[in-house]
JSON list of C-alpha atoms in Angstrom, two decimals:
[
{"chain": "A", "resi": 1, "resn": "TYR", "atom": "CA", "xyz": [-7.15, 18.24, -7.59]},
{"chain": "A", "resi": 2, "resn": "GLN", "atom": "CA", "xyz": [-9.93, 16.38, -5.41]},
{"chain": "A", "resi": 3, "resn": "LEU", "atom": "CA", "xyz": [-11.98, 13.35, -5.69]},
{"chain": "A", "resi": 4, "resn": "SER", "atom": "CA", "xyz": [-14.40, 11.34, -3.63]},
{"chain": "A", "resi": 5, "resn": "GLY", "atom": "CA", "xyz": [-16.19, 7.94, -3.92]},
{"chain": "A", "resi": 6, "resn": "THR", "atom": "CA", "xyz": [-15.73, 4.34, -2.96]},
{"chain": "A", "resi": 7, "resn": "LEU", "atom": "CA", "xyz": [-12.82, 1.92, -3.16]},
{"chain": "A", "resi": 8, "resn": "ILE", "atom": "CA", "xyz": [-13.44, -1.11, -5.50]},
{"chain": "A", "resi": 9, "resn": "GLY", "atom": "CA", "xyz": [-11.75, -4.42, -4.64]},
{"chain": "A", "resi": 10, "resn": "SER", "atom": "CA", "xyz": [-13.49, -5.05, -1.13]},
{"chain": "A", "resi": 11, "resn": "ASN", "atom": "CA", "xyz": [-16.35, -6.39, 0.20]},
{"chain": "A", "resi": 12, "resn": "SER", "atom": "CA", "xyz": [-17.32, -3.43, 1.92]},
{"chain": "A", "resi": 13, "resn": "PHE", "atom": "CA", "xyz": [-16.74, -0.78, -0.57]},
{"chain": "A", "resi": 14, "resn": "PRO", "atom": "CA", "xyz": [-15.34, 2.08, 1.72]},
{"chain": "A", "resi": 15, "resn": "PRO", "atom": "CA", "xyz": [-15.73, 5.58, 0.92]},
{"chain": "A", "resi": 16, "resn": "ILE", "atom": "CA", "xyz": [-12.57, 7.29, -0.24]},
{"chain": "A", "resi": 17, "resn": "ALA", "atom": "CA", "xyz": [-11.59, 11.01, -0.47]},
{"chain": "A", "resi": 18, "resn": "GLU", "atom": "CA", "xyz": [-8.44, 12.15, -2.12]},
{"chain": "A", "resi": 19, "resn": "SER", "atom": "CA", "xyz": [-6.82, 15.24, -2.78]},
{"chain": "A", "resi": 20, "resn": "GLY", "atom": "CA", "xyz": [-3.29, 16.52, -3.81]},
{"chain": "A", "resi": 21, "resn": "VAL", "atom": "CA", "xyz": [-1.23, 18.78, -5.93]},
{"chain": "A", "resi": 22, "resn": "PHE", "atom": "CA", "xyz": [1.16, 18.36, -8.71]},
{"chain": "A", "resi": 23, "resn": "THR", "atom": "CA", "xyz": [3.30, 20.32, -11.73]},
{"chain": "A", "resi": 24, "resn": "ALA", "atom": "CA", "xyz": [2.19, 19.82, -15.10]},
{"chain": "A", "resi": 25, "resn": "ASP", "atom": "CA", "xyz": [5.21, 20.86, -17.47]},
{"chain": "A", "resi": 26, "resn": "GLY", "atom": "CA", "xyz": [3.20, 21.56, -20.88]},
{"chain": "A", "resi": 27, "resn": "LYS", "atom": "CA", "xyz": [4.86, 18.47, -22.36]},
{"chain": "A", "resi": 28, "resn": "GLY", "atom": "CA", "xyz": [3.01, 15.53, -20.85]},
{"chain": "A", "resi": 29, "resn": "GLY", "atom": "CA", "xyz": [5.04, 15.20, -17.70]},
{"chain": "A", "resi": 30, "resn": "ILE", "atom": "CA", "xyz": [3.84, 15.47, -14.01]},
{"chain": "A", "resi": 31, "resn": "THR", "atom": "CA", "xyz": [6.29, 16.42, -11.45]},
{"chain": "A", "resi": 32, "resn": "ASN", "atom": "CA", "xyz": [6.35, 17.35, -7.45]},
{"chain": "A", "resi": 33, "resn": "GLY", "atom": "CA", "xyz": [3.01, 15.34, -6.87]},
{"chain": "A", "resi": 34, "resn": "THR", "atom": "CA", "xyz": [1.87, 14.87, -3.28]},
{"chain": "A", "resi": 35, "resn": "ASP", "atom": "CA", "xyz": [-1.42, 12.76, -2.82]},
{"chain": "A", "resi": 36, "resn": "ASP", "atom": "CA", "xyz": [-3.39, 12.74, 0.61]},
{"chain": "A", "resi": 37, "resn": "GLN", "atom": "CA", "xyz": [-5.90, 10.07, 0.88]},
{"chain": "A", "resi": 38, "resn": "THR", "atom": "CA", "xyz": [-8.49, 8.76, 3.23]},
{"chain": "A", "resi": 39, "resn": "PRO", "atom": "CA", "xyz": [-9.59, 6.33, 4.93]},
{"chain": "A", "resi": 40, "resn": "ASN", "atom": "CA", "xyz": [-6.32, 5.45, 5.88]},
{"chain": "A", "resi": 41, "resn": "LEU", "atom": "CA", "xyz": [-4.99, 8.81, 6.02]},
{"chain": "A", "resi": 42, "resn": "ALA", "atom": "CA", "xyz": [-1.93, 8.10, 3.70]},
{"chain": "A", "resi": 43, "resn": "SER", "atom": "CA", "xyz": [0.30, 10.69, 2.01]},
{"chain": "A", "resi": 44, "resn": "ASP", "atom": "CA", "xyz": [2.46, 9.65, -0.78]},
{"chain": "A", "resi": 45, "resn": "THR", "atom": "CA", "xyz": [4.54, 11.87, -3.46]},
{"chain": "A", "resi": 46, "resn": "PHE", "atom": "CA", "xyz": [4.25, 10.68, -7.39]},
{"chain": "A", "resi": 47, "resn": "THR", "atom": "CA", "xyz": [5.44, 11.82, -10.78]},
{"chain": "A", "resi": 48, "resn": "GLY", "atom": "CA", "xyz": [3.53, 10.83, -13.77]},
{"chain": "A", "resi": 49, "resn": "THR", "atom": "CA", "xyz": [2.41, 11.73, -17.42]},
{"chain": "A", "resi": 50, "resn": "TYR", "atom": "CA", "xyz": [-0.59, 13.22, -18.96]},
{"chain": "A", "resi": 51, "resn": "THR", "atom": "CA", "xyz": [-2.03, 13.32, -22.53]},
{"chain": "A", "resi": 52, "resn": "MET", "atom": "CA", "xyz": [-4.77, 15.64, -24.07]},
{"chain": "A", "resi": 53, "resn": "ALA", "atom": "CA", "xyz": [-6.48, 15.39, -27.41]},
{"chain": "A", "resi": 54, "resn": "LYS", "atom": "CA", "xyz": [-7.77, 18.35, -29.24]},
{"chain": "A", "resi": 55, "resn": "ASP", "atom": "CA", "xyz": [-11.38, 18.09, -28.04]},
{"chain": "A", "resi": 56, "resn": "GLY", "atom": "CA", "xyz": [-10.14, 18.75, -24.35]},
{"chain": "A", "resi": 57, "resn": "THR", "atom": "CA", "xyz": [-10.33, 15.10, -22.83]},
{"chain": "A", "resi": 58, "resn": "GLY", "atom": "CA", "xyz": [-7.56, 13.20, -22.06]},
{"chain": "A", "resi": 59, "resn": "PHE", "atom": "CA", "xyz": [-5.55, 10.98, -19.28]},
{"chain": "A", "resi": 60, "resn": "LEU", "atom": "CA", "xyz": [-3.65, 11.51, -16.12]},
{"chain": "A", "resi": 61, "resn": "THR", "atom": "CA", "xyz": [-1.31, 8.76, -14.97]},
{"chain": "A", "resi": 62, "resn": "PHE", "atom": "CA", "xyz": [0.28, 9.12, -11.37]},
{"chain": "A", "resi": 63, "resn": "GLN", "atom": "CA", "xyz": [3.32, 6.93, -10.76]},
{"chain": "A", "resi": 64, "resn": "PHE", "atom": "CA", "xyz": [3.72, 6.13, -7.07]},
{"chain": "A", "resi": 65, "resn": "SER", "atom": "CA", "xyz": [6.62, 4.08, -5.72]},
{"chain": "A", "resi": 66, "resn": "GLY", "atom": "CA", "xyz": [4.19, 1.10, -5.11]},
{"chain": "A", "resi": 67, "resn": "GLY", "atom": "CA", "xyz": [1.94, 1.46, -8.34]},
{"chain": "A", "resi": 68, "resn": "SER", "atom": "CA", "xyz": [0.05, 3.88, -10.47]},
{"chain": "A", "resi": 69, "resn": "LEU", "atom": "CA", "xyz": [-3.30, 5.39, -10.44]},
{"chain": "A", "resi": 70, "resn": "GLN", "atom": "CA", "xyz": [-5.14, 6.62, -13.95]},
{"chain": "A", "resi": 71, "resn": "PHE", "atom": "CA", "xyz": [-7.95, 9.28, -14.31]},
{"chain": "A", "resi": 72, "resn": "ALA", "atom": "CA", "xyz": [-9.74, 10.24, -17.35]},
{"chain": "A", "resi": 73, "resn": "ILE", "atom": "CA", "xyz": [-9.99, 14.27, -17.61]},
{"chain": "A", "resi": 74, "resn": "THR", "atom": "CA", "xyz": [-12.15, 16.69, -19.23]},
{"chain": "A", "resi": 75, "resn": "MET", "atom": "CA", "xyz": [-11.12, 20.27, -19.38]},
{"chain": "A", "resi": 76, "resn": "VAL", "atom": "CA", "xyz": [-13.79, 22.83, -18.47]},
{"chain": "A", "resi": 77, "resn": "LYS", "atom": "CA", "xyz": [-11.72, 25.74, -19.29]},
{"chain": "A", "resi": 78, "resn": "SER", "atom": "CA", "xyz": [-8.08, 26.17, -19.45]},
{"chain": "A", "resi": 79, "resn": "SER", "atom": "CA", "xyz": [-7.65, 26.17, -15.61]},
{"chain": "A", "resi": 80, "resn": "LYS", "atom": "CA", "xyz": [-10.12, 23.59, -14.63]},
{"chain": "A", "resi": 81, "resn": "PHE", "atom": "CA", "xyz": [-10.83, 19.98, -15.39]},
{"chain": "A", "resi": 82, "resn": "TYR", "atom": "CA", "xyz": [-13.04, 17.11, -14.23]},
{"chain": "A", "resi": 83, "resn": "LEU", "atom": "CA", "xyz": [-11.68, 13.75, -13.46]},
{"chain": "A", "resi": 84, "resn": "THR", "atom": "CA", "xyz": [-12.84, 10.38, -13.19]},
{"chain": "A", "resi": 85, "resn": "SER", "atom": "CA", "xyz": [-10.69, 7.26, -11.65]},
{"chain": "A", "resi": 86, "resn": "VAL", "atom": "CA", "xyz": [-10.56, 4.74, -14.61]},
{"chain": "A", "resi": 87, "resn": "ASP", "atom": "CA", "xyz": [-7.92, 2.06, -13.20]},
{"chain": "A", "resi": 88, "resn": "GLY", "atom": "CA", "xyz": [-10.36, -0.15, -11.52]},
{"chain": "A", "resi": 89, "resn": "THR", "atom": "CA", "xyz": [-9.38, 0.75, -8.02]},
{"chain": "A", "resi": 90, "resn": "ALA", "atom": "CA", "xyz": [-12.08, 3.24, -7.08]},
{"chain": "A", "resi": 91, "resn": "ASN", "atom": "CA", "xyz": [-15.28, 4.52, -8.39]},
{"chain": "A", "resi": 92, "resn": "ALA", "atom": "CA", "xyz": [-14.36, 8.24, -8.12]},
{"chain": "A", "resi": 93, "resn": "SER", "atom": "CA", "xyz": [-14.78, 11.60, -9.34]},
{"chain": "A", "resi": 94, "resn": "GLY", "atom": "CA", "xyz": [-13.89, 15.19, -8.62]},
{"chain": "A", "resi": 95, "resn": "ILE", "atom": "CA", "xyz": [-12.28, 18.38, -10.06]},
{"chain": "A", "resi": 96, "resn": "GLY", "atom": "CA", "xyz": [-8.78, 19.81, -10.46]},
{"chain": "A", "resi": 97, "resn": "GLU", "atom": "CA", "xyz": [-8.19, 23.40, -10.46]},
{"chain": "A", "resi": 98, "resn": "GLN", "atom": "CA", "xyz": [-4.77, 25.58, -11.49]},
{"chain": "A", "resi": 99, "resn": "GLN", "atom": "CA", "xyz": [-3.39, 27.50, -8.43]},
{"chain": "A", "resi": 100, "resn": "THR", "atom": "CA", "xyz": [-1.20, 30.57, -8.72]},
{"chain": "A", "resi": 101, "resn": "ALA", "atom": "CA", "xyz": [1.75, 30.96, -6.41]},
{"chain": "A", "resi": 102, "resn": "SER", "atom": "CA", "xyz": [0.49, 33.78, -4.91]},
{"chain": "A", "resi": 103, "resn": "ALA", "atom": "CA", "xyz": [-2.77, 31.91, -3.79]},
{"chain": "A", "resi": 104, "resn": "ILE", "atom": "CA", "xyz": [-0.76, 29.30, -2.07]},
{"chain": "A", "resi": 105, "resn": "THR", "atom": "CA", "xyz": [1.79, 30.80, -0.01]},
{"chain": "A", "resi": 106, "resn": "SER", "atom": "CA", "xyz": [0.20, 32.08, 3.04]},
{"chain": "A", "resi": 107, "resn": "VAL", "atom": "CA", "xyz": [-2.59, 30.99, 5.45]},
{"chain": "A", "resi": 108, "resn": "PRO", "atom": "CA", "xyz": [-5.99, 31.68, 4.02]},
{"chain": "A", "resi": 109, "resn": "ASN", "atom": "CA", "xyz": [-7.94, 34.46, 5.85]},
{"chain": "A", "resi": 110, "resn": "GLY", "atom": "CA", "xyz": [-11.41, 35.27, 5.28]},
{"chain": "A", "resi": 111, "resn": "THR", "atom": "CA", "xyz": [-14.97, 33.36, 5.60]},
{"chain": "A", "resi": 112, "resn": "PHE", "atom": "CA", "xyz": [-15.46, 29.90, 4.14]},
{"chain": "A", "resi": 113, "resn": "ALA", "atom": "CA", "xyz": [-18.66, 27.81, 3.36]},
{"chain": "A", "resi": 114, "resn": "PHE", "atom": "CA", "xyz": [-18.50, 23.96, 3.49]},
{"chain": "A", "resi": 115, "resn": "ARG", "atom": "CA", "xyz": [-20.46, 20.82, 3.17]},
{"chain": "A", "resi": 116, "resn": "ILE", "atom": "CA", "xyz": [-19.31, 17.42, 4.19]},
{"chain": "A", "resi": 117, "resn": "HIS", "atom": "CA", "xyz": [-21.16, 14.15, 3.36]},
{"chain": "A", "resi": 118, "resn": "ASN", "atom": "CA", "xyz": [-19.73, 11.07, 5.12]},
{"chain": "A", "resi": 119, "resn": "GLU", "atom": "CA", "xyz": [-20.82, 7.51, 5.96]},
{"chain": "A", "resi": 120, "resn": "ASN", "atom": "CA", "xyz": [-20.19, 6.94, 9.77]},
{"chain": "A", "resi": 121, "resn": "THR", "atom": "CA", "xyz": [-20.11, 3.30, 10.59]},
{"chain": "A", "resi": 122, "resn": "LEU", "atom": "CA", "xyz": [-21.54, 3.85, 13.96]},
{"chain": "A", "resi": 123, "resn": "GLN", "atom": "CA", "xyz": [-24.22, 6.49, 13.00]},
{"chain": "A", "resi": 124, "resn": "GLY", "atom": "CA", "xyz": [-24.70, 5.84, 9.35]},
{"chain": "A", "resi": 125, "resn": "PRO", "atom": "CA", "xyz": [-24.93, 9.00, 6.78]},
{"chain": "A", "resi": 126, "resn": "ILE", "atom": "CA", "xyz": [-23.94, 12.28, 8.41]},
{"chain": "A", "resi": 127, "resn": "ALA", "atom": "CA", "xyz": [-24.21, 15.69, 6.51]},
{"chain": "A", "resi": 128, "resn": "GLN", "atom": "CA", "xyz": [-22.51, 18.90, 7.91]},
{"chain": "A", "resi": 129, "resn": "VAL", "atom": "CA", "xyz": [-22.92, 22.36, 6.63]},
{"chain": "A", "resi": 130, "resn": "GLY", "atom": "CA", "xyz": [-21.78, 25.56, 7.80]},
{"chain": "A", "resi": 131, "resn": "THR", "atom": "CA", "xyz": [-19.28, 28.70, 7.87]},
{"chain": "A", "resi": 132, "resn": "PHE", "atom": "CA", "xyz": [-15.92, 29.23, 9.30]},
{"chain": "A", "resi": 133, "resn": "THR", "atom": "CA", "xyz": [-13.54, 32.25, 9.49]},
{"chain": "A", "resi": 134, "resn": "ILE", "atom": "CA", "xyz": [-9.97, 32.13, 9.41]},
{"chain": "A", "resi": 135, "resn": "ALA", "atom": "CA", "xyz": [-8.07, 35.06, 10.94]},
{"chain": "A", "resi": 136, "resn": "ASN", "atom": "CA", "xyz": [-4.26, 34.74, 11.20]},
{"chain": "A", "resi": 137, "resn": "GLY", "atom": "CA", "xyz": [-4.49, 31.17, 11.50]},
{"chain": "A", "resi": 138, "resn": "VAL", "atom": "CA", "xyz": [-7.40, 30.85, 14.03]},
{"chain": "A", "resi": 139, "resn": "VAL", "atom": "CA", "xyz": [-10.58, 29.23, 13.04]},
{"chain": "A", "resi": 140, "resn": "THR", "atom": "CA", "xyz": [-14.05, 30.15, 14.56]},
{"chain": "A", "resi": 141, "resn": "GLY", "atom": "CA", "xyz": [-17.49, 29.27, 13.10]},
{"chain": "A", "resi": 142, "resn": "ASN", "atom": "CA", "xyz": [-20.67, 27.41, 13.26]},
{"chain": "A", "resi": 143, "resn": "GLU", "atom": "CA", "xyz": [-22.06, 24.32, 11.64]},
{"chain": "A", "resi": 144, "resn": "ASP", "atom": "CA", "xyz": [-25.32, 22.34, 11.32]},
{"chain": "A", "resi": 145, "resn": "VAL", "atom": "CA", "xyz": [-24.87, 18.42, 11.62]},
{"chain": "A", "resi": 146, "resn": "LEU", "atom": "CA", "xyz": [-27.77, 15.94, 10.35]},
{"chain": "A", "resi": 147, "resn": "VAL", "atom": "CA", "xyz": [-27.28, 12.45, 11.53]},
{"chain": "A", "resi": 148, "resn": "SER", "atom": "CA", "xyz": [-29.24, 9.31, 10.08]},
{"chain": "A", "resi": 149, "resn": "GLY", "atom": "CA", "xyz": [-32.56, 9.37, 11.47]},
{"chain": "A", "resi": 150, "resn": "GLY", "atom": "CA", "xyz": [-32.85, 13.06, 11.30]},
{"chain": "A", "resi": 151, "resn": "SER", "atom": "CA", "xyz": [-31.13, 14.32, 14.43]},
{"chain": "A", "resi": 152, "resn": "VAL", "atom": "CA", "xyz": [-30.18, 17.81, 13.67]},
{"chain": "A", "resi": 153, "resn": "SER", "atom": "CA", "xyz": [-27.50, 19.67, 15.84]},
{"chain": "A", "resi": 154, "resn": "SER", "atom": "CA", "xyz": [-25.89, 23.05, 15.55]},
{"chain": "A", "resi": 155, "resn": "GLN", "atom": "CA", "xyz": [-22.23, 23.37, 16.88]},
{"chain": "A", "resi": 156, "resn": "SER", "atom": "CA", "xyz": [-19.63, 25.58, 17.25]},
{"chain": "A", "resi": 157, "resn": "LEU", "atom": "CA", "xyz": [-16.20, 25.29, 15.41]},
{"chain": "A", "resi": 158, "resn": "THR", "atom": "CA", "xyz": [-12.81, 26.11, 16.39]},
{"chain": "A", "resi": 159, "resn": "GLY", "atom": "CA", "xyz": [-9.43, 25.25, 14.96]},
{"chain": "A", "resi": 160, "resn": "SER", "atom": "CA", "xyz": [-6.06, 26.41, 12.95]},
{"chain": "A", "resi": 161, "resn": "PHE", "atom": "CA", "xyz": [-4.54, 26.53, 9.76]},
{"chain": "A", "resi": 162, "resn": "ASN", "atom": "CA", "xyz": [-0.76, 26.53, 9.06]},
{"chain": "A", "resi": 163, "resn": "ALA", "atom": "CA", "xyz": [0.94, 28.10, 6.17]},
{"chain": "A", "resi": 164, "resn": "PRO", "atom": "CA", "xyz": [1.01, 25.93, 3.11]},
{"chain": "A", "resi": 165, "resn": "THR", "atom": "CA", "xyz": [4.34, 24.71, 1.52]},
{"chain": "A", "resi": 166, "resn": "GLY", "atom": "CA", "xyz": [5.55, 25.92, -1.91]},
{"chain": "A", "resi": 167, "resn": "SER", "atom": "CA", "xyz": [3.30, 23.34, -3.43]},
{"chain": "A", "resi": 168, "resn": "GLY", "atom": "CA", "xyz": [0.27, 24.88, -1.78]},
{"chain": "A", "resi": 169, "resn": "ARG", "atom": "CA", "xyz": [-0.28, 21.76, 0.43]},
{"chain": "A", "resi": 170, "resn": "GLY", "atom": "CA", "xyz": [-0.85, 23.03, 3.86]},
{"chain": "A", "resi": 171, "resn": "THR", "atom": "CA", "xyz": [-2.50, 21.48, 7.21]},
{"chain": "A", "resi": 172, "resn": "GLY", "atom": "CA", "xyz": [-5.35, 22.46, 9.37]},
{"chain": "A", "resi": 173, "resn": "THR", "atom": "CA", "xyz": [-7.57, 21.37, 12.10]},
{"chain": "A", "resi": 174, "resn": "LEU", "atom": "CA", "xyz": [-11.24, 21.93, 12.69]},
{"chain": "A", "resi": 175, "resn": "VAL", "atom": "CA", "xyz": [-13.05, 20.88, 16.02]},
{"chain": "A", "resi": 176, "resn": "ASP", "atom": "CA", "xyz": [-16.64, 20.65, 16.66]}
]
């Protein structure tokens, strides 16, 4: 799953981005959860529960050692859902997609397109779009960057990706 939005309960409403993996047991239980979150670059493990109504709507509850997060979900198909934070901690939404074991055990290879929209405290809104190719863990590519005020620049990308763990969670670095 991945979601983005803004944190609630702070005077500045900072942007948030969150992604993670978990295993749903088919009986309402969640195990093996790992959650990665910005702006503080925190990573934490969780368990939890889920409920599903016959109309394809339901709730996910992630239980961390320091508290819980709750999301409303709507199934799009049997392998994909939309989620929205409903616990008052964030105004955030995103998607979750089922992953197969074969898709998450090796370093990605191929060409990927991306788009990133961020709020930078020094420069204002920033939008980035581009493509990069991963070959044997090595990244090369190009991006176009639009900074608040209309300044556009094209930049080269380099980086690396590591093989994911058995849960599909891996690490990578992009440098522009």
